[in-house]
Coordinates of C-alpha atoms in Angstrom, one line a residue:
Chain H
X1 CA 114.2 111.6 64.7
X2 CA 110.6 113.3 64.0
X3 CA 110.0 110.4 62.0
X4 CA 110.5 107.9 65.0
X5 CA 108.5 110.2 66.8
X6 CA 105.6 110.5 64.4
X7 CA 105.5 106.5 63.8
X8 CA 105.6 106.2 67.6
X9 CA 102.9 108.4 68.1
X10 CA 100.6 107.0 65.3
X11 CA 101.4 103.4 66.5
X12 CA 100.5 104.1 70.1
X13 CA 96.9 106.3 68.6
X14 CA 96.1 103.2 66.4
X15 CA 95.7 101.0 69.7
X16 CA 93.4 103.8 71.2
X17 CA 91.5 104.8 68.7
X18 CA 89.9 101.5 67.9
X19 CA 88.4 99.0 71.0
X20 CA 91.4 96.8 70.8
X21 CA 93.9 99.3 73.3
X22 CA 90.8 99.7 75.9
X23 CA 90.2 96.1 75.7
X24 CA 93.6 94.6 76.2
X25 CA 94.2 97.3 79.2
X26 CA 91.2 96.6 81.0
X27 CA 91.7 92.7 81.1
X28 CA 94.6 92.7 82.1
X29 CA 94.3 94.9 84.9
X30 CA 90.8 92.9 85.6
X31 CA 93.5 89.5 86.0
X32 CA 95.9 91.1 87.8
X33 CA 93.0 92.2 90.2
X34 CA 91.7 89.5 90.5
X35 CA 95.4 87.7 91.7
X36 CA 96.0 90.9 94.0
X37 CA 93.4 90.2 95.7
X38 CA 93.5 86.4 96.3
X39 CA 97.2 87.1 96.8
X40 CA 96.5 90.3 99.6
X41 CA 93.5 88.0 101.1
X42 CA 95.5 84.7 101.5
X43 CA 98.6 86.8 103.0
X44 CA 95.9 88.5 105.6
X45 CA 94.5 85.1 106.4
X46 CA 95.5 83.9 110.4
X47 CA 98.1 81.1 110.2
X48 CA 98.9 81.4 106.6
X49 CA 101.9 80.0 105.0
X50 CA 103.0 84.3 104.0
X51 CA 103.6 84.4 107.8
X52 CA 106.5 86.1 108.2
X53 CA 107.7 87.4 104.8
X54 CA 107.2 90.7 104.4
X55 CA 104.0 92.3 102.3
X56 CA 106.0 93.3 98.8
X57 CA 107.3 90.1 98.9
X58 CA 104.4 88.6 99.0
X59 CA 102.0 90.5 97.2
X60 CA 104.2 92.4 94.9
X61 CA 106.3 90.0 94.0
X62 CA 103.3 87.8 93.5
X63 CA 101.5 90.1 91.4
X64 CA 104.4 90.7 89.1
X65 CA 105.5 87.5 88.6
X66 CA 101.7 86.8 87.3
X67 CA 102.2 90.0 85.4
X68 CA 104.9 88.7 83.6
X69 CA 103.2 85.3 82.7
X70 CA 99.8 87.2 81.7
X71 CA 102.0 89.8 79.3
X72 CA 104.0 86.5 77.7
X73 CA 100.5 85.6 76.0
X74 CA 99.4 89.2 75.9
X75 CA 101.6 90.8 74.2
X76 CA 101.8 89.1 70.7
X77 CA 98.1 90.0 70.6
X78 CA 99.6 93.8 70.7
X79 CA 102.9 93.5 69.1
X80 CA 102.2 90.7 66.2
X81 CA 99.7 93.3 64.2
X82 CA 102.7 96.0 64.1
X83 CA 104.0 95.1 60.7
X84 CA 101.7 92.3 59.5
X85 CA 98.5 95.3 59.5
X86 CA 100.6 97.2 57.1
X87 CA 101.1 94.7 54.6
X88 CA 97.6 93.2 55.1
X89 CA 96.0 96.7 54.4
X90 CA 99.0 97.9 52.0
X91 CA 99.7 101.0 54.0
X92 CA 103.4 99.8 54.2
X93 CA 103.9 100.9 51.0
X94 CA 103.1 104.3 52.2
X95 CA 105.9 103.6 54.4
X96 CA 108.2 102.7 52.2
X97 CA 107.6 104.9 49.7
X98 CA 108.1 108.2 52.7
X99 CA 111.8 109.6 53.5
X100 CA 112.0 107.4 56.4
X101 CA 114.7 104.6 57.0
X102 CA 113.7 101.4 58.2
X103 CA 116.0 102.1 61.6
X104 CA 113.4 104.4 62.0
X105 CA 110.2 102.5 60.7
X106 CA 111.1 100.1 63.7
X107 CA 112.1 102.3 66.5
X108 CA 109.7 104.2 65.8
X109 CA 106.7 101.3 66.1
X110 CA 108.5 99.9 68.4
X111 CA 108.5 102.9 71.2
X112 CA 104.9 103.3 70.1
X113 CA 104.2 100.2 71.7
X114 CA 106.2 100.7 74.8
X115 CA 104.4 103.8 74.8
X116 CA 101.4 101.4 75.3
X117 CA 102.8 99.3 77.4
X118 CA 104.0 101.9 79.9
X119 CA 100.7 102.9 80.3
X120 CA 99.7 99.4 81.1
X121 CA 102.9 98.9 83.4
X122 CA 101.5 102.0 85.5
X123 CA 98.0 101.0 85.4
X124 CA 99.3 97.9 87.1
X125 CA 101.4 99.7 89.7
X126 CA 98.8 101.6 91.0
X127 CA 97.5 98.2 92.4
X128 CA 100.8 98.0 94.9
X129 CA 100.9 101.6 95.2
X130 CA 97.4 101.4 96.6
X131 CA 99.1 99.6 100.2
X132 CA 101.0 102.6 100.9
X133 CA 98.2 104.0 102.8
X134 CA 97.9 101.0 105.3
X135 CA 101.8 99.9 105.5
X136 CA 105.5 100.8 104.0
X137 CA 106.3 99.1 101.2
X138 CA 109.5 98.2 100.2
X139 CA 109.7 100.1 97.3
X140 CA 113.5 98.4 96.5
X141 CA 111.7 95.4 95.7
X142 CA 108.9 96.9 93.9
X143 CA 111.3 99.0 91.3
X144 CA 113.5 96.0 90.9
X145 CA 110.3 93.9 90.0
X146 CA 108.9 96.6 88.1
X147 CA 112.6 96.9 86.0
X148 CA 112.3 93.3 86.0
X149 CA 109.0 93.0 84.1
X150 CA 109.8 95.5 81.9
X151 CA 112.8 94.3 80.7
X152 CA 110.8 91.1 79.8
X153 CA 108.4 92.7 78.2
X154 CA 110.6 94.5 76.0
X155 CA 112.5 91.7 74.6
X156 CA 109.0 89.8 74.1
X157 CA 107.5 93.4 72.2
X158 CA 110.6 93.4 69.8
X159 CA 110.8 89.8 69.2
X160 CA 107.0 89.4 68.4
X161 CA 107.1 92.7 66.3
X162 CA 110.1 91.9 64.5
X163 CA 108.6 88.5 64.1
X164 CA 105.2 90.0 62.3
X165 CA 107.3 91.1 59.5
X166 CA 107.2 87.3 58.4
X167 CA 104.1 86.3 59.1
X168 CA 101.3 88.1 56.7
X169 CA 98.9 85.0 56.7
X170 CA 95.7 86.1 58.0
X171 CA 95.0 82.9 59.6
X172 CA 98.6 82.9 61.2
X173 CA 98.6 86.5 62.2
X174 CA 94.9 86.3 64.0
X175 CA 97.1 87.7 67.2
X176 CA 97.2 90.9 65.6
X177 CA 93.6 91.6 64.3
X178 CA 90.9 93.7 65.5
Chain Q
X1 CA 114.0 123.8 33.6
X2 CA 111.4 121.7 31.2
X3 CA 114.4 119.5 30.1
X4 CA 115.8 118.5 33.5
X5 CA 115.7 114.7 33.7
X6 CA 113.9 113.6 37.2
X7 CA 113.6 110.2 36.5
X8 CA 116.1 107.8 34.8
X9 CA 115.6 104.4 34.8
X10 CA 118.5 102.2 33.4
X11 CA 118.6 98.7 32.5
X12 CA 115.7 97.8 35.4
X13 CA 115.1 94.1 35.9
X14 CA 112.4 92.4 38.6
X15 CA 112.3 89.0 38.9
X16 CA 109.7 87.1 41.3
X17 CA 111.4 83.4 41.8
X18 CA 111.5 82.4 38.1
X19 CA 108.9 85.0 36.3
X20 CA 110.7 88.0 35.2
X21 CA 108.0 90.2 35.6
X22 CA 110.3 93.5 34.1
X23 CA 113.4 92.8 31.8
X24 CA 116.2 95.3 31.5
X25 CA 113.6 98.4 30.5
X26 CA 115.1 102.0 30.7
X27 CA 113.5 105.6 30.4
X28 CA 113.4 109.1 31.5
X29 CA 110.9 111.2 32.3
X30 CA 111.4 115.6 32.2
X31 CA 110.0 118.0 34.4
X32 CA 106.7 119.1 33.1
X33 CA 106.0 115.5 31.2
X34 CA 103.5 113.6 31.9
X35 CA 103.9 109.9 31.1
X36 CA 100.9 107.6 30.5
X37 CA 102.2 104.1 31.9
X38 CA 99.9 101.8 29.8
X39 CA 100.0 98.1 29.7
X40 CA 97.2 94.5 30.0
X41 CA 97.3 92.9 33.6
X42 CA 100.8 91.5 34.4
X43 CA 103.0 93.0 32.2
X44 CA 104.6 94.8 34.9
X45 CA 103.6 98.6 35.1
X46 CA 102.9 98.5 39.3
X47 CA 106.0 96.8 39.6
X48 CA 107.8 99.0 37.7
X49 CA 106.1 102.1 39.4
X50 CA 107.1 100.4 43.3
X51 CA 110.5 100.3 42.2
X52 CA 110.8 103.7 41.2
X53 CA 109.3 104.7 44.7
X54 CA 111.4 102.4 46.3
X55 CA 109.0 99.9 47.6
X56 CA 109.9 97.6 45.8
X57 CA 113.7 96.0 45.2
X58 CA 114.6 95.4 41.5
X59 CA 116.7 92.4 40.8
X60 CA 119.2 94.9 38.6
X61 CA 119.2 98.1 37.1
X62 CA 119.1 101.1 38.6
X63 CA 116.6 104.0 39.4
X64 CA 117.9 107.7 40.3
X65 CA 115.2 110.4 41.1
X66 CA 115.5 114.4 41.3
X67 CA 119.5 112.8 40.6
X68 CA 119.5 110.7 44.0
X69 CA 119.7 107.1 43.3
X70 CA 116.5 105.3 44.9
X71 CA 119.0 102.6 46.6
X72 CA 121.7 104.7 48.1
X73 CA 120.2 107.8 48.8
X74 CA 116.8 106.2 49.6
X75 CA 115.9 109.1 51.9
X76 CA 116.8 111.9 49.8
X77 CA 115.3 110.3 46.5
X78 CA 112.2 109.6 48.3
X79 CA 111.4 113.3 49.4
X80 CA 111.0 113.8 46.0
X81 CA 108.6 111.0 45.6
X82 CA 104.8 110.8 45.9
X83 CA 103.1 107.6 45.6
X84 CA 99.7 106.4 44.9
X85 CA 99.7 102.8 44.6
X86 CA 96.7 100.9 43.1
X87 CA 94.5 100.0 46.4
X88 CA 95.3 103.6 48.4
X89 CA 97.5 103.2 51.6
X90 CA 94.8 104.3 54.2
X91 CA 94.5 104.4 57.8
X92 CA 90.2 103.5 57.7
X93 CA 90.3 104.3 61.4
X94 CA 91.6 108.1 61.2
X95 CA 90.2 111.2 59.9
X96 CA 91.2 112.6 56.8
X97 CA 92.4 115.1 58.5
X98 CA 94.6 113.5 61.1
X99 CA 95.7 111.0 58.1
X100 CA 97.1 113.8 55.8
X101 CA 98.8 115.1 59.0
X102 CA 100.2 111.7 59.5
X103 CA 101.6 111.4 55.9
X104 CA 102.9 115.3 55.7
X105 CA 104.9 114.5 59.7
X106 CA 106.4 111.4 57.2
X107 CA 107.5 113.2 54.5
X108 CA 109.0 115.8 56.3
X109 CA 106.9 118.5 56.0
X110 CA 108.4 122.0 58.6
X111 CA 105.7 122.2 61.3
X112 CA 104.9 125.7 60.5
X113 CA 104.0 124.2 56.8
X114 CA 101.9 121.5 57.8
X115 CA 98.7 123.1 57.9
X116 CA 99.1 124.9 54.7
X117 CA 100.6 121.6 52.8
X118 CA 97.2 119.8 54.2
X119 CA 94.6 122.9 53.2
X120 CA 96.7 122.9 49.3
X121 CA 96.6 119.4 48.8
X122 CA 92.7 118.7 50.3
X123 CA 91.3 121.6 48.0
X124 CA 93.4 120.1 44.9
X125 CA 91.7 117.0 45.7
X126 CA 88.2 118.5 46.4
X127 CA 88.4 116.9 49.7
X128 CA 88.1 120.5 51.6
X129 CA 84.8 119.5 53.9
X130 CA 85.5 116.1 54.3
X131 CA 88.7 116.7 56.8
X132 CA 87.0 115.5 59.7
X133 CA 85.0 112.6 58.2
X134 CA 86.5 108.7 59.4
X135 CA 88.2 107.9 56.0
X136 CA 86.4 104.3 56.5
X137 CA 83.2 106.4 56.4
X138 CA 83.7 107.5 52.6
X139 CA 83.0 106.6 49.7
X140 CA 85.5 104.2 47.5
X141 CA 85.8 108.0 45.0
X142 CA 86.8 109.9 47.7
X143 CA 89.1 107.4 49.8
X144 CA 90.8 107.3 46.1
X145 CA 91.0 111.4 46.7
X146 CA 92.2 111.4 50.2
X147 CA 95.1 108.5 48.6
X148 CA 96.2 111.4 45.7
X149 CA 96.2 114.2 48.5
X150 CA 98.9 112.0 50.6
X151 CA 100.9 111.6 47.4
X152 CA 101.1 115.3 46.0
X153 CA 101.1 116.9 49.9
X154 CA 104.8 117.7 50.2
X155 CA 104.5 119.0 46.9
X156 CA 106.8 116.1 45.5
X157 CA 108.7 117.0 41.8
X158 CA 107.8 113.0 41.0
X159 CA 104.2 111.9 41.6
X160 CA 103.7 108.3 40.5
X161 CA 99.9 107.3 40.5
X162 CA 98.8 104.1 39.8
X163 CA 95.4 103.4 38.2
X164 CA 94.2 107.0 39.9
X165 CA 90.6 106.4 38.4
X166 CA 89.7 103.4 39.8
X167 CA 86.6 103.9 41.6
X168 CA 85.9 107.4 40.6
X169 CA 82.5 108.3 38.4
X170 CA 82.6 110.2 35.7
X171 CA 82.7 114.0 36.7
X172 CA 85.3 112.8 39.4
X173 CA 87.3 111.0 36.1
X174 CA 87.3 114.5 34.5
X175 CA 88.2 116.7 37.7
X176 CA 91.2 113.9 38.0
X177 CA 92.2 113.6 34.3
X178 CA 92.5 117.8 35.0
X179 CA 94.5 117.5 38.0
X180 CA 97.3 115.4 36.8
X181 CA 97.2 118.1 33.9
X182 CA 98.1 120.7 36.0
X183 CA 100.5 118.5 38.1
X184 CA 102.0 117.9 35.0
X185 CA 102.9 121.7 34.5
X186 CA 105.5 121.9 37.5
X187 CA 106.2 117.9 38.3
X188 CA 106.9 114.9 36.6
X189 CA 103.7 112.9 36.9
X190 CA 103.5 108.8 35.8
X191 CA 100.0 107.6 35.5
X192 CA 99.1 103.8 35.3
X193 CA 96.1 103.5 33.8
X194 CA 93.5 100.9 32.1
X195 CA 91.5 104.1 30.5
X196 CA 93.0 104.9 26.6
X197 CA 91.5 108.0 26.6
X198 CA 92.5 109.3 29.9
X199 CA 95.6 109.1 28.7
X200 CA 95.3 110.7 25.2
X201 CA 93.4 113.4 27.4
X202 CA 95.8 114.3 30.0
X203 CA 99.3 113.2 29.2
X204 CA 102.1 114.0 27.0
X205 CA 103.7 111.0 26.7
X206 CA 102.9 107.4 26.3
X207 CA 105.0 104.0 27.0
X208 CA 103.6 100.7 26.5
X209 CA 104.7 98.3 28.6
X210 CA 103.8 94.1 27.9
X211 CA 105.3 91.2 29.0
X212 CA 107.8 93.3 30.9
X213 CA 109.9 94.9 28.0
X214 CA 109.0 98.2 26.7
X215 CA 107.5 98.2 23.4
X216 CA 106.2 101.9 22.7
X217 CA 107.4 105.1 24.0
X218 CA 106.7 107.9 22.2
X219 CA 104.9 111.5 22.5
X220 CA 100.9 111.4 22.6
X221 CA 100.6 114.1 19.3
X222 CA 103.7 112.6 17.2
X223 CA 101.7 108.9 17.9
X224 CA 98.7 110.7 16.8
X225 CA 100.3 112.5 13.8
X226 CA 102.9 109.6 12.6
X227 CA 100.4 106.8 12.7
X228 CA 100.3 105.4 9.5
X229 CA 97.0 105.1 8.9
X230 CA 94.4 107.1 10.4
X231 CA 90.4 106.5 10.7
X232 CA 87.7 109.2 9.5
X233 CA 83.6 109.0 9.7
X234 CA 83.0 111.1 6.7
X235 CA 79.1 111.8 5.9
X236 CA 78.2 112.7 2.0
X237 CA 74.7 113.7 1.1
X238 CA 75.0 112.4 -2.7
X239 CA 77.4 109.6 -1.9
X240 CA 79.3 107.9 -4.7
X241 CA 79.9 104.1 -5.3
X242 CA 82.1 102.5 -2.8
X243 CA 84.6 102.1 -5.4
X244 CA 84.8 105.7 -6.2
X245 CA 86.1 106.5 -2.6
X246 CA 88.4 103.8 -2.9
X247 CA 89.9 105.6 -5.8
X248 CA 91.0 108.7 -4.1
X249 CA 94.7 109.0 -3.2
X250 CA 95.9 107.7 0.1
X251 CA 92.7 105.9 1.3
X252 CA 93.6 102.3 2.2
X253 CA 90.1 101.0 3.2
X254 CA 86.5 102.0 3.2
X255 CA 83.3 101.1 4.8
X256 CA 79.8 101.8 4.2
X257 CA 78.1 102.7 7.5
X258 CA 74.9 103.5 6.5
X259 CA 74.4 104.1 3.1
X260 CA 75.4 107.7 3.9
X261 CA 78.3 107.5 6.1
X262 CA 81.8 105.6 4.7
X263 CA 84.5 105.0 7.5
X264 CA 87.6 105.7 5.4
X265 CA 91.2 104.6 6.4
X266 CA 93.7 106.9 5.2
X267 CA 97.3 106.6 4.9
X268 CA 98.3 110.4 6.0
X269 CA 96.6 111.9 9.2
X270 CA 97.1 115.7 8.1
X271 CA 96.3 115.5 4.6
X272 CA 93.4 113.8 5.1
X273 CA 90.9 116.4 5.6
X274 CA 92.1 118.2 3.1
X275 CA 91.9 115.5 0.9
X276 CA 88.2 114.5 1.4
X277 CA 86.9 118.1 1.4
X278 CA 88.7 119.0 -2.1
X279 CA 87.4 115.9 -3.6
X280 CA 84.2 116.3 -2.3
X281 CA 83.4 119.9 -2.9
X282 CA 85.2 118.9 -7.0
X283 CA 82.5 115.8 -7.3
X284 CA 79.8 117.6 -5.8
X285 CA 79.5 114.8 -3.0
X286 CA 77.8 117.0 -0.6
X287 CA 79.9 116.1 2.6
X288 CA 78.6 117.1 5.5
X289 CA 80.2 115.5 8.4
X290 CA 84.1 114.5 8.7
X291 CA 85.0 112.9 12.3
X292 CA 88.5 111.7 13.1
X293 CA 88.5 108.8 15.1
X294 CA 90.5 109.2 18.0
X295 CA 90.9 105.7 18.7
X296 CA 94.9 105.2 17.1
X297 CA 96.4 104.7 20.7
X298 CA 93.8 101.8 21.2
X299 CA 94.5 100.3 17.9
X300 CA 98.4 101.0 18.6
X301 CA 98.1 99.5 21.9
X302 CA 95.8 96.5 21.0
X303 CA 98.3 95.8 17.7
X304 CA 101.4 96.3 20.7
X305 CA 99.7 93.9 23.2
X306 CA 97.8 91.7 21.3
X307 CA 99.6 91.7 18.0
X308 CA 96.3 91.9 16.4
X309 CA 94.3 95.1 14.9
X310 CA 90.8 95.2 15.2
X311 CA 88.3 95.6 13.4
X312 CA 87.1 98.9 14.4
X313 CA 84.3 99.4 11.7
X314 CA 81.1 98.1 14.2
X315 CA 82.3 100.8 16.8
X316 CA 82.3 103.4 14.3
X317 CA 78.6 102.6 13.1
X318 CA 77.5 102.7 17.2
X319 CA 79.1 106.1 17.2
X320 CA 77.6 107.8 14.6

């Protein structure tokens, strides 16, 4: 177990510590923030066609569902380097050559990333979040979109990570570079 | 302790597609030996040395280290293991010293340990003021240090090191050639090198590996002492004719150098000296210089290699 935990927390170090984290956090909150707003603006607007659906449904709902299209090209950009960096820089075979099982090689990179990606998750709830101090949300339909884009963006992380192991062509792999 | 076996290897096989790049070698290596893994480009040394650490998967054969086969007890076999492989495994982006705290959290090192395992192993490596330097930041001689400090930091009873001097100058050559000597006091050490006389100056044991089959494995002094032949620079201030030298008992070949100096081959090692300073001192030859070439492990692995000896006498003039 203190392996998964130490591969988790290099993995989710290794996206801070060069501009590649920062970078893929700020643009995708920059995105989102951008549909917020057009969404929030259009749903204000007199006569729109939002009248009478509620704000989370609009808004939220709105937001995440872009969320979830935005992460589907995002996230082999974070995922695809998991595996593919190690071979590319031969650091694997520090890997493989520790005590450590490859159960735990891939939990462990793999809960580094959702690490990541939780971040990013909150980052983009705070967005929502920010409404409570003018109306009630309904925060049933926010956690169930929330679940709902996490749950997607799980299954894309450990596909795409998973699918890295294959792929150690630079040119192919470009998702994953600095 | 000195005789238990830490690494067998039995009957070891790799094949990539086709190309067998090792076929059916075997070997052990004791406690306190330190085995000089010599071999031309291909022949199969770094795969050899990633099997053993389990990077690599061998296409038969098996490999058991500290008695934990390297397959079925992976984990276990592995703790025992420290790996340097050709181009070092390093994170450029980290310090050294979050690095070495990376690698100790990997190989299990007790939290209460970890700071202690990092201090040993960083002034082993003379790395001591470089902890919080960006590994990227150093140069190619150190980043080579920083990879040897991951590979002895848990204090491993196997540390496999291939081509360790790559990179390094000269004084960093020696202060390495001296720290695989004292790792080979208390561990089993395997060192891949290009450098003959690295290897006659800090291990015990040699194997010669071409083509994938094993062809020499013997002990660094009885390969020094057994050769058949061995090579002196003698220096005689009234030399003789060339025939004269010839003449003596057990000399095989001789070269003038200079008009002074002969290279002589002799047929027995440790009666040589002997040989040529009774002679001398009987004909009144006046000899005043008798150097031993040290170059039989290069002649033993060019003949092993290359199936050819070489002519060794235009090295000799450059030398003296």
């Amino acid at each position: 177990m203190n392996s998964v935990i130490s591969i988790a927390r290099h993995e989710f170090r290794k996206l801070f510590i060069s501009l590649f984290g920062w970078t893929i956090l700020a643009s995708v909150q920059f995105i989102l923030a951008v549909f917020f707003y057009l969404l929030l603006s259009k749903y204000l607007e007199s006569g729109s066609v939002f009248a009478g659906r509620g704000l989370t449904a609009v808004v939220v709902t709105g937001m995440l569902q872009i969320a979830g299209v935005v992460m589907l090209v995002i996230s082999p950009f974070i995922t695809m380097r998991s595996f593919s960096d190690e071979y590319r820089n031969g650091t694997i075979k520090l890997l493989f050559s520790s005590p450590v099982s490859i159960v735990a090689l891939v939990m462990g990179k793999f809960i580094g990333l959702m690490l990541f990606y939780f971040c990013l998750l909150i980052l983009i709830c705070l967005m929502p979040l920010s409404l409570t101090s003018g109306t009630v949300l309904d925060f049933g339909l926010l956690f169930s979109g929330i679940s709902g884009v996490f749950l997607l963006f799980s299954s894309v992380f450990f596909f795409c990570s998973n699918w890295s192991v294959y792929i150690k062509l630079k040119q192919l792999s470009c998702a994953g570079c600095d | 302790m000195n005789n238990e076996t830490l690494i067998e290897v039995s009957q070891l096989s790799c094949y990539y597609g086709d190309h067998c790049a090792v076929n059916e070698i075997s070997f052990s290596v004791n406690r306190g030996e330190v085995l000089g893994f010599l071999g031309p480009n291909g022949a199969g040394k770094s795969s050899t040395m990633q099997i053993i650490c389990g990077v690599l998967a061998a296409t038969a054969g098996s490999v058991v280290v500290a008695s934990h086969d390297i397959v079925e007890a992976a984990e276990k076999a592995k703790q025992h293991i420290g790996f340097l492989p050709e181009n070092p495994p390093l994170y450029k982006d980290l310090t050294v010293d979050e690095y070495l705290l990376y690698c100790a959290r990997l190989r299990k090192i007790q939290k209460n340990q970890l700071k202690q395992a990092m201090d040993n192993c960083k002034s082993r490596c003379g790395i001591h003021d470089y902890g919080k330097r960006l590994i990227a930041n150093l140069s190619k001689g150190y980043q080579q240090r920083v990879g040897i400090a991951q590979a002895i930091i848990h204090s491993p009873a196997v540390v496999i090191l291939d081509e360790p001097s790559s990179g390094l100058d000269p004084i960093q050559n020696l202060e390495i050639r001296e720290l695989i000597s004292e790792l080979g006091s208390d561990h089993s050490v395997i060192v891949s090198t290009h450098i003959l006389p690295e290897v006659q100056s800090s291990c015990n044991r040699v194997l010669i590996i071409n083509r994938g089959k094993i062809v020499l494995d013997e002990k660094i002094n009885q390969l020094e002492e057994s050769g058949t032949q061995s090579s002196w620079t003698i220096a005689l201030a009234r030399p003789p004719l060339l025939e004269e030298l010839e003449q003596i008992s057990g000399v095989s070949l001789v070269r003038n150098i200079d008009g002074r100096r002969f290279r002589v081959v002799c047929e027995n090692s440790v009666a040589a000296p002997a040989l040529f300073t009774e002679t001398s001192v009987n004909k009144n030859w006046g000899l005043y210089e008798l150097i031993p070439e040290r170059e039989s492990l290069e002649h033993t692995f060019l003949q092993l290699t290359h199936g050819e000896v070489v002519e060794q006498g235009a090295s000799s003039a450059e030398k003296t």
